[in-house]
Short mmCIF file of C-alpha atoms and ligand atoms in Angstrom, two decimals:
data_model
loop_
_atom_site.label_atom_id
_atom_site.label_comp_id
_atom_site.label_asym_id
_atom_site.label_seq_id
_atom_site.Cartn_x
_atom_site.Cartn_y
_atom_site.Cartn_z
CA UNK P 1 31.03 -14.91 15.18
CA UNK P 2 27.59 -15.73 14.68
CA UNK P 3 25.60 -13.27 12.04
CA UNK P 4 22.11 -13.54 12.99
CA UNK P 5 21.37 -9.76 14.42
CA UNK P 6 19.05 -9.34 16.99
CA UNK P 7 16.57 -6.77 16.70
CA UNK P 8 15.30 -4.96 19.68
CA UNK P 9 12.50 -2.66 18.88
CA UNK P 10 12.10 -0.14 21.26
CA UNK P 11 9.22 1.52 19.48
CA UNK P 12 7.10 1.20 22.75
CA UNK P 13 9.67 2.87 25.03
CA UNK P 14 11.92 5.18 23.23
CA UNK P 15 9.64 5.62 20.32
CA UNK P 16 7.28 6.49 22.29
CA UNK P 17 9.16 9.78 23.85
CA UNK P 18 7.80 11.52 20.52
CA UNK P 19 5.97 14.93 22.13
CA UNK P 20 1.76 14.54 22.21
CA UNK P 21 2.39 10.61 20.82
CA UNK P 22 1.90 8.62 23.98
CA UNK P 23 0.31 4.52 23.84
CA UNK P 24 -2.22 4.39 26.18
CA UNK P 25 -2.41 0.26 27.64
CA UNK P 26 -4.51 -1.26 24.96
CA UNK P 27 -2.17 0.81 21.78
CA UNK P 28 0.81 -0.56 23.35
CA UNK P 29 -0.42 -4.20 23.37
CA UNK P 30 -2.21 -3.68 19.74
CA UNK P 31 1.82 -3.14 18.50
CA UNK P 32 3.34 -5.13 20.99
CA UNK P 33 1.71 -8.26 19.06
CA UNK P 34 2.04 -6.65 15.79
CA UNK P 35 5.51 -6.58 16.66
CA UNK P 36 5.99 -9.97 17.67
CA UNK P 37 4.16 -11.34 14.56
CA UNK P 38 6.79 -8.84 12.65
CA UNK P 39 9.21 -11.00 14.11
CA UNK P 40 11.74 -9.06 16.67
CA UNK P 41 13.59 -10.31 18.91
CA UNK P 42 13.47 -8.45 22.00
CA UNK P 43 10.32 -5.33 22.66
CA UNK P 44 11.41 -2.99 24.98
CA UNK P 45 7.82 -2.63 26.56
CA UNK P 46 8.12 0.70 28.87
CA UNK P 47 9.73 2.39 31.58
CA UNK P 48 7.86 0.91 34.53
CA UNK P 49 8.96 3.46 37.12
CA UNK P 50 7.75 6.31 35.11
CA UNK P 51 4.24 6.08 35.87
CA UNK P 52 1.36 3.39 37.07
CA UNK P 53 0.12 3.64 33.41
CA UNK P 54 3.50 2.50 32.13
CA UNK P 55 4.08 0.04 34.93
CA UNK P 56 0.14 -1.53 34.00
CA UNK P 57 1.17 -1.20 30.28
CA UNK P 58 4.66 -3.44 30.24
CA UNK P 59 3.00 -6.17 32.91
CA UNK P 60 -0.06 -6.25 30.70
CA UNK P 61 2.79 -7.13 27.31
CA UNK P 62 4.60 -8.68 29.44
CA UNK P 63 1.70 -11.38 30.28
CA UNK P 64 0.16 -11.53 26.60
CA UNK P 65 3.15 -11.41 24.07
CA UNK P 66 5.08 -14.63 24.51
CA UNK P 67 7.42 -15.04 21.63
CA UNK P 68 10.35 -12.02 22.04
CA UNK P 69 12.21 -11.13 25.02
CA UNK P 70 10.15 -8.38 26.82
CA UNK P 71 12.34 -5.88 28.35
CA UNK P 72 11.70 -3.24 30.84
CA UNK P 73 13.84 -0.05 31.09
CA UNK P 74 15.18 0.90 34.75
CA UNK P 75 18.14 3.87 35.41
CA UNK P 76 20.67 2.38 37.48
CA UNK P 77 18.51 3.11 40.93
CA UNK P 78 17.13 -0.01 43.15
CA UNK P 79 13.61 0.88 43.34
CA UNK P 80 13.83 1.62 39.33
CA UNK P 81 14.46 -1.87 39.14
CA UNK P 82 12.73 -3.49 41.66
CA UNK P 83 9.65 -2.17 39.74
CA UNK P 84 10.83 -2.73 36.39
CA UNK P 85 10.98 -6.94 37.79
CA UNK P 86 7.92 -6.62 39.31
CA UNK P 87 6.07 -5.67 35.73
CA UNK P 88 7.60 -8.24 33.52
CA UNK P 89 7.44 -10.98 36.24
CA UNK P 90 5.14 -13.20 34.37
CA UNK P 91 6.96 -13.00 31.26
CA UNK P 92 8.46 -16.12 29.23
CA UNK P 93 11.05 -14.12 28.15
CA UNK P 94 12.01 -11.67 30.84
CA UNK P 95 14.99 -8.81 30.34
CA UNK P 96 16.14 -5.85 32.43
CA UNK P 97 17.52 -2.84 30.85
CA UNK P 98 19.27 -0.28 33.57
CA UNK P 99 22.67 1.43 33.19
CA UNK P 100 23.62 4.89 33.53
CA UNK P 101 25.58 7.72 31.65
CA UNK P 102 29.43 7.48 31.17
CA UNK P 103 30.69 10.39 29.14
CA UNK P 104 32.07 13.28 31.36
CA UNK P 105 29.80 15.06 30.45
CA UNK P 106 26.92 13.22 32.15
CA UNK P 107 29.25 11.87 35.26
CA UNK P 108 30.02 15.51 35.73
CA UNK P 109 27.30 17.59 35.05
CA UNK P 110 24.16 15.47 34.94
CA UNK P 111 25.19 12.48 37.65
CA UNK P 112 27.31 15.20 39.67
CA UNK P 113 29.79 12.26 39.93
CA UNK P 114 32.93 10.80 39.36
CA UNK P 115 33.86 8.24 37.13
CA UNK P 116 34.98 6.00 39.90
CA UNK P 117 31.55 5.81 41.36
CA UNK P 118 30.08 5.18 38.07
CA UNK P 119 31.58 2.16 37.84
CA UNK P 120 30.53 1.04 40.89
CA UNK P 121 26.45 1.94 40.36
CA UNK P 122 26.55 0.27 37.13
CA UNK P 123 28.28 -2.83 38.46
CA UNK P 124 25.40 -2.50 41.85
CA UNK P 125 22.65 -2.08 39.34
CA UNK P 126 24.17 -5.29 36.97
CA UNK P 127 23.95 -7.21 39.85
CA UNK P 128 20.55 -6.28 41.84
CA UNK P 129 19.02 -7.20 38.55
CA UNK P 130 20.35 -10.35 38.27
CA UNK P 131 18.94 -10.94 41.17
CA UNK P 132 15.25 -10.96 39.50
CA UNK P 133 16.36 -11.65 36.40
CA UNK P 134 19.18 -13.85 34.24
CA UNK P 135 18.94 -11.83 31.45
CA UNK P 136 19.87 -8.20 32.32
CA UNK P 137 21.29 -5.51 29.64
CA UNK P 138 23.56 -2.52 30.77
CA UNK P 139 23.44 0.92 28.66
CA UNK P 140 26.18 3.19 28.91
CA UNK P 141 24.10 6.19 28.59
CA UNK P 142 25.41 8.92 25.96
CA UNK P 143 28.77 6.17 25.15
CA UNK P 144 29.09 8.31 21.63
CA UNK P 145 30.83 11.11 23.80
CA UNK P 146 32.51 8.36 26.26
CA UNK P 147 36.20 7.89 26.12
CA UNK P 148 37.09 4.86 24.91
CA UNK P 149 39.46 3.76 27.54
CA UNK P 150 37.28 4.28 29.76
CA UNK P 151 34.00 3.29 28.31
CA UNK P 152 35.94 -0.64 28.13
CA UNK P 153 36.80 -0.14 31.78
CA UNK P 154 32.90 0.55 32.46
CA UNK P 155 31.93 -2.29 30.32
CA UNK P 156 34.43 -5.37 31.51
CA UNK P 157 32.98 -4.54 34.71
CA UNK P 158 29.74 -4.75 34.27
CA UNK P 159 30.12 -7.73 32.17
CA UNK P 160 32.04 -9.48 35.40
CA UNK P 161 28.87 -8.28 37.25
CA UNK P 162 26.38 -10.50 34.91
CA UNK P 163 25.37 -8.56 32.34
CA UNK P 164 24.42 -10.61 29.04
CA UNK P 165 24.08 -7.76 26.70
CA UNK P 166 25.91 -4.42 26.31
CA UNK P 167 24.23 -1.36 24.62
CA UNK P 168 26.13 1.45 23.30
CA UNK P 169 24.21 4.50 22.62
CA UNK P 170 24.69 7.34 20.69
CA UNK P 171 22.59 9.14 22.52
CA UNK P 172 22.74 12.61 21.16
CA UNK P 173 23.11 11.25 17.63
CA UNK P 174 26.76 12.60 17.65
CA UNK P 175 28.73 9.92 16.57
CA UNK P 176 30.30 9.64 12.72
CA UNK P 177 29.60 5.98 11.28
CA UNK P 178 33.69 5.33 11.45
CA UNK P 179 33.74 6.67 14.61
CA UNK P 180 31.32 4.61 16.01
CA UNK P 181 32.20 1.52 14.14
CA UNK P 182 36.21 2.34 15.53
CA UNK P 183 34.04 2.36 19.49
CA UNK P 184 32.66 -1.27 19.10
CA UNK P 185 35.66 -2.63 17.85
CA UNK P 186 37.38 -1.32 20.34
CA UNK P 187 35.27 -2.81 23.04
CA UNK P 188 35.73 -5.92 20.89
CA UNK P 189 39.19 -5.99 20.96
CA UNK P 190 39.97 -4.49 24.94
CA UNK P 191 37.12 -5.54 27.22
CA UNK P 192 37.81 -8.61 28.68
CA UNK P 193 34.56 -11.48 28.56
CA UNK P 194 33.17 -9.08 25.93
CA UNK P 195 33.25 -12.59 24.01
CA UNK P 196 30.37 -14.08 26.18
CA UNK P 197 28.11 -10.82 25.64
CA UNK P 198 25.70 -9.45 22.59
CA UNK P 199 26.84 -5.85 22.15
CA UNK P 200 24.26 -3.75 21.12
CA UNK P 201 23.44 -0.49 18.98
CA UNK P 202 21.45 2.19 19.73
CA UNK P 203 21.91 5.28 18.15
CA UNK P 204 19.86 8.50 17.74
CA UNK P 205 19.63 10.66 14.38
CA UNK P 206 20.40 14.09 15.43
CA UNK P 207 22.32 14.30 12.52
CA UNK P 208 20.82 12.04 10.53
CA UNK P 209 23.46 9.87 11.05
CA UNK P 210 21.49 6.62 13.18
CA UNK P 211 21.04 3.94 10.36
CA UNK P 212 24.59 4.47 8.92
CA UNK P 213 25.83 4.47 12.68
CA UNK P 214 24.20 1.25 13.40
CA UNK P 215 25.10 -0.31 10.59
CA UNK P 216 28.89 0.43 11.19
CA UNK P 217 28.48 -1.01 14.53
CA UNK P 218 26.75 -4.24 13.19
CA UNK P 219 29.77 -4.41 10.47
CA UNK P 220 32.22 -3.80 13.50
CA UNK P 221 31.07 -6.84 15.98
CA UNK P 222 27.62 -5.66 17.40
CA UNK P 223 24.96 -8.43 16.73
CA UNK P 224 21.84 -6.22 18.58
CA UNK P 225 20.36 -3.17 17.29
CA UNK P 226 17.94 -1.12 18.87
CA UNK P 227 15.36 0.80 16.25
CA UNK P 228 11.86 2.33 16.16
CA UNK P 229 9.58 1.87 13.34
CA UNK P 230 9.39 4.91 10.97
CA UNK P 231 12.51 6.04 13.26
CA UNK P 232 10.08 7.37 15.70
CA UNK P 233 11.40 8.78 18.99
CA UNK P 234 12.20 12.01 20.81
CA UNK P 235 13.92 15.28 19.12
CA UNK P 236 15.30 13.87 15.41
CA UNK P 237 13.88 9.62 16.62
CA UNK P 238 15.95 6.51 16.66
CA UNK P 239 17.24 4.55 14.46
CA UNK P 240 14.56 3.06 11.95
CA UNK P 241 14.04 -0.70 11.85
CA UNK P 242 13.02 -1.04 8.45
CA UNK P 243 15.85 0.61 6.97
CA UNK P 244 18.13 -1.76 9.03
CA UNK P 245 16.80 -4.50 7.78
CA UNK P 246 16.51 -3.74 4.33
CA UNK P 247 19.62 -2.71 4.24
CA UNK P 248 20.42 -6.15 5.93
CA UNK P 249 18.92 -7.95 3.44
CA UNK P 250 19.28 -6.18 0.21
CA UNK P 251 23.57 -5.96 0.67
CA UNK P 252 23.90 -9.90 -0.02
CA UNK P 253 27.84 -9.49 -0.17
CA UNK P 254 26.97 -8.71 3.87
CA UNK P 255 26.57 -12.35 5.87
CA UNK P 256 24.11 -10.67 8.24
CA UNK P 257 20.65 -11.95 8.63
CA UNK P 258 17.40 -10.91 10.87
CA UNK P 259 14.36 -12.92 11.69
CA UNK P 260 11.90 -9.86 10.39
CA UNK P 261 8.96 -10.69 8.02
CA UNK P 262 9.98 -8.02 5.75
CA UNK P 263 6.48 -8.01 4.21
CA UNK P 264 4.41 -6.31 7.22
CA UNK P 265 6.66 -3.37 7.23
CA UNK P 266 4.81 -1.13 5.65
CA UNK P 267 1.44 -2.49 7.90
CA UNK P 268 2.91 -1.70 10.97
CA UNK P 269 4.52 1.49 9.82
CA UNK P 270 0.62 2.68 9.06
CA UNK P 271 -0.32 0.77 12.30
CA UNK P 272 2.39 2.80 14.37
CA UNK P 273 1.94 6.21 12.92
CA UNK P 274 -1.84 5.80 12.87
CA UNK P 275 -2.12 4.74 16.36
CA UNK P 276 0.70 7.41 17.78
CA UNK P 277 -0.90 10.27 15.70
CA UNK P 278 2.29 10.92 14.03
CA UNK P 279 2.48 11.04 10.31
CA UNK P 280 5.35 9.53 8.40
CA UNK P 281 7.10 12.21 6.12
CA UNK P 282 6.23 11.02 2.37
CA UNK P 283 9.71 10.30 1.27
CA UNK P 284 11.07 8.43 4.17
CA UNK P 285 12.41 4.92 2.82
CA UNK P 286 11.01 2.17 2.43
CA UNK P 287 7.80 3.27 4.11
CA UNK P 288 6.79 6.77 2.74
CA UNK P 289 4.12 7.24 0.71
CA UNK P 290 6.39 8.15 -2.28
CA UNK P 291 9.30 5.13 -1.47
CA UNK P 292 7.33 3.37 -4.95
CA UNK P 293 6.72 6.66 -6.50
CA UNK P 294 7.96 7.64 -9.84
CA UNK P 295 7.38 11.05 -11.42
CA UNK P 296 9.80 12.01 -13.40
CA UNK P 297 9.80 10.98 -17.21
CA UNK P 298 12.74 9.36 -17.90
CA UNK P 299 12.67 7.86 -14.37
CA UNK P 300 9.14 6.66 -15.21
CA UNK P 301 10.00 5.14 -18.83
CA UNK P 302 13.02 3.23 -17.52
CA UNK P 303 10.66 1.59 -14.47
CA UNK P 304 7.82 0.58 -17.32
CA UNK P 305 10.62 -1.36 -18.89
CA UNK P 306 12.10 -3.07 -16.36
CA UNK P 307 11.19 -2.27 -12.58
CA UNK P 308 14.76 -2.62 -11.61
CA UNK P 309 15.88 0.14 -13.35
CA UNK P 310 15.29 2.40 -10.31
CA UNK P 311 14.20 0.34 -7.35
CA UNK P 312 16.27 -1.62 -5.73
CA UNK P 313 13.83 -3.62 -3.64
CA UNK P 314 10.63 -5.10 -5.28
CA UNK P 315 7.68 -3.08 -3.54
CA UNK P 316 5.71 -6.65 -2.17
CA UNK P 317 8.68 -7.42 -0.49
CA UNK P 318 7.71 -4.80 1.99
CA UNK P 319 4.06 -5.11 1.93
CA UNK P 320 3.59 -2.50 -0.52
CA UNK P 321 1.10 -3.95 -3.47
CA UNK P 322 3.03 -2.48 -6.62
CA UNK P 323 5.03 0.58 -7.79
CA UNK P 324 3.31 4.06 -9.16
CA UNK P 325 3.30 5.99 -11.81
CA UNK P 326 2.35 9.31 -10.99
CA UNK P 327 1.32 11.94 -13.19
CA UNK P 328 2.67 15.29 -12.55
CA UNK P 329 4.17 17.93 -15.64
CA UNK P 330 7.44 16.23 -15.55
CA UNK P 331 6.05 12.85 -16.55
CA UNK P 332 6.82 11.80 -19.91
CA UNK P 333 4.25 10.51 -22.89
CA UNK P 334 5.27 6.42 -22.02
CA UNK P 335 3.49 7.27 -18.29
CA UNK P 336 0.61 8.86 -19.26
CA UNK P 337 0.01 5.84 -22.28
CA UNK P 338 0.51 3.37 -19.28
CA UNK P 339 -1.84 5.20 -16.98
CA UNK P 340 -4.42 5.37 -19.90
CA UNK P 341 -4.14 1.74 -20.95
CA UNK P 342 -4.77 0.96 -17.41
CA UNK P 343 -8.51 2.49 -17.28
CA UNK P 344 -9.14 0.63 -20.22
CA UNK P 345 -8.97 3.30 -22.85
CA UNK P 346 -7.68 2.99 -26.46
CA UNK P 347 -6.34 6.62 -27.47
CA UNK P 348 -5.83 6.19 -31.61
CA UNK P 349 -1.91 7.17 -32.48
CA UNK P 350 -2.88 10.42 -34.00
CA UNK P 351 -4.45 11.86 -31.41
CA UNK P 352 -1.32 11.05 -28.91
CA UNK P 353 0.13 14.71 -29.26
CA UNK P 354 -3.10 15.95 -28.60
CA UNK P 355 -3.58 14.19 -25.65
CA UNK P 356 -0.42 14.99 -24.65
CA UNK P 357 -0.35 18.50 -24.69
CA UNK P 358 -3.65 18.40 -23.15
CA UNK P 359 -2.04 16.72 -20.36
CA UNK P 360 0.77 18.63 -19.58
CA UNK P 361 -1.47 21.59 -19.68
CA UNK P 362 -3.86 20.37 -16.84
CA UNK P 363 -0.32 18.99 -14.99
CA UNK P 364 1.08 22.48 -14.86
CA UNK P 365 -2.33 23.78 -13.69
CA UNK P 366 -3.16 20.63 -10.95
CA UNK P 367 -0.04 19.58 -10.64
CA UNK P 368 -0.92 16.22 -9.62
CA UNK P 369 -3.33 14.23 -12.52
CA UNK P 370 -5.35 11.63 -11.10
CA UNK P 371 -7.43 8.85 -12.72
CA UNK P 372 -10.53 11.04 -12.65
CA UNK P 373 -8.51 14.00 -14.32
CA UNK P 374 -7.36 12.03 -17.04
CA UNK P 375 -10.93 10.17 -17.77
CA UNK P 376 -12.17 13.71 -17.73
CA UNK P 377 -9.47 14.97 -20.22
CA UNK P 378 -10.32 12.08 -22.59
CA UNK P 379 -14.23 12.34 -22.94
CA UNK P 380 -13.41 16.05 -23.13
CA UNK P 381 -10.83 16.25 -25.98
CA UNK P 382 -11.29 12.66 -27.65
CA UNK P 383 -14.64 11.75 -26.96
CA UNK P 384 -15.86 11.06 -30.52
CA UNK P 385 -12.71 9.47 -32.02
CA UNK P 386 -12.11 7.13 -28.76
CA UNK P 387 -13.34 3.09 -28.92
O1 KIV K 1 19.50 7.05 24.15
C1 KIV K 1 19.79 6.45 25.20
O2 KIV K 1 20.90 6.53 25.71
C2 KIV K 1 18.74 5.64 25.81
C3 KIV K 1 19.12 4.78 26.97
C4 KIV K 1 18.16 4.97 28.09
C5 KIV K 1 19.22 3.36 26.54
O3 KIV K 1 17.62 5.64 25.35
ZN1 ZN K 2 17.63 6.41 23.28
#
């Protein structure tokens, strides 16, 4: 099995579901290229049906970002998908994402259904959007809560209708990471052609549970996930790229590989939560504010030393220009000597305690010290001895 894993960013779509956050037309394109030149594989564009802005937004992506696969959402209703091929019609790389939900819940209480007939409108939908397009995916809407039996009976069908890829979502973020590692293998090991399809992730992180999830399913056979950057989406988000694919990349023991320029993560994080008004909470990995931050003393004695003592991923390699060293009044005497030495000032070894003291006295008081604070606290208490 091959262990490149796709990664379809759905940023612009199901990202975008975050209350007050919506892209108007030119937003979505300004990311749309940012994500191609961030190097996903597929961008799920819009929703087409869901209103003449979204239509105008995927068809305008659709004609300008040539690289990824540009994919356009659709529920498992013909003139859903009719329009979702009509706005990615000029793209290089066209993709058409319909499918319905499968868990009794939905078939019972949502779709008013059976689970008969939603076979048959998934395998109906498969196939009217093959008719636009060759590459169509299928979603079994909340599959977390499907049974499994049956869930393989929904998918060998659809994938005997056309479909090329199959998502999986955990929809309501329910799923444990075994559990939903234990669902893709079993589609792995019952459905029958699953062998000539990309199964995909998609989970949600209700329970905070949507990187782990996705990562079991990656581990367990799926070779697409679909993520958000800074795990934006509706209610607790999606699944965030960058901690995918750091998480990818930084587990060398696992064979997996994506095509992301790891450095403009932290770019297009600001890009994304600047542009969707939405800011990113400061100690979210790999792209908070404080993911380089170290406060603490012996924390910020052992990362003076040696850097790897506690971070596991070199700061550039994200886009992030170096590590901090923040002064707060649990910082220890070797951060505030490296945060002195760095404005250029010489404080003579016997006045260190002073300095010191000084310190931890304006820390308890500001509770953050920054460069200004600590010039100030020099010319105040050392001016005359100082070089
Ligand atoms: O969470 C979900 O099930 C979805 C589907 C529409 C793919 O977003
Ligand atoms: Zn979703």
């Amino acid at each position: 099995m091959e262990n490149k894993v796709d990664i379809f960013d759905t940023t612009l779509r199901d990202g975008e579901q975050v209350p007050g956050c919506g892209l108007n037309k030119e937003e979505k394109i300004i990311i749309a290229k940012a994500l191609e030149e961030l190097g996903v594989d597929v961008i799920e564009a819009g929703f087409p049906i869901s209103s003449p802005g979204d239509f105008a937004s995927v068809k305008a992506i659709a004609e300008n970002v040539k690289e990824p696969v540009i994919c356009a959402l659709s529920r498992a209703v013909e003139k859903d998908i009719i329009t979702a091929a009509q706005a990615i019609e000029n793209a290089a790389r066209p993709r058409i994402h319909t499918g319905l939900g499968t868990s009794d819940q939905h078939i019972f209480t949502k779709l008013k259904s059976t689970r008969e007939k939603v076979i048959e409108r998934g395998v109906a939908a498969v196939k009217l959007a093959k008719k636009y397009v060759e590459d169509v995916e299928f979603y079994a809407e909340d599959a977390g809560r499907t049974d499994n039996e049956y869930l393989a009976k929904v998918i060998e069908a659809v994938v005997a209708a056309g479909a090329t890829v199959v998502n999986i979502p955990d929809t309501t973020g329910y799923c444990l990471p075994e559990e939903y590692g234990q669902k893709i293998k079993y589609l792995v090991d019952h459905v029958k052609g699953i062998e000539r399809v990309t199964i995909s992730t998609h989970c949600h992180n209700d329970l905070g549970l949507a990187t782990a999830n996705s990562i079991a399913g990656v581990q367990n056979g799926a070779r697409q996930v679909e993520c958000t950057i800074n795990g934006c989406g509706e209610r607790a988000g999606n699944t965030s790229l960058e901690e995918v694919v750091m998480i990818l990349r930084k587990h060398r023991w696992l064979p997996y590989t994506t095509g992301i320029a790891t450095e403009r993560l932290n770019p297009i994080s600001r890009l994304v939560s600047e542009t969707m008004g939405m800011p990113v909470q400061p100690n979210k990995a790999i792209v908070g504010a404080n993911a380089f931050a170290h406060s603490s003393g012996i924390h910020q004695d052992g990362v003076i030393k040696n850097r790897e003592n506690y971070e596991i991923i070199d700061p550039r390699e994200v886009g992030v220009d170096e590590s901090s060293i923040v002064l707060t009044a649990r910082s220890g005497r070797a951060a505030l000597a490296y945060r002195i030495k760095r404005l250029g000032i010489e404080v003579p070894a016997a006045e260190g305690d002073l300095v010191y003291d000084k310190f931890l006295e304006l820390a308890d008081r500001i509770k953050l010290v920054k460069d200004e604070d600590l010039k100030e606290l020099v010319k105040q208490h050392l001016a005359p001895t100082i070089k």
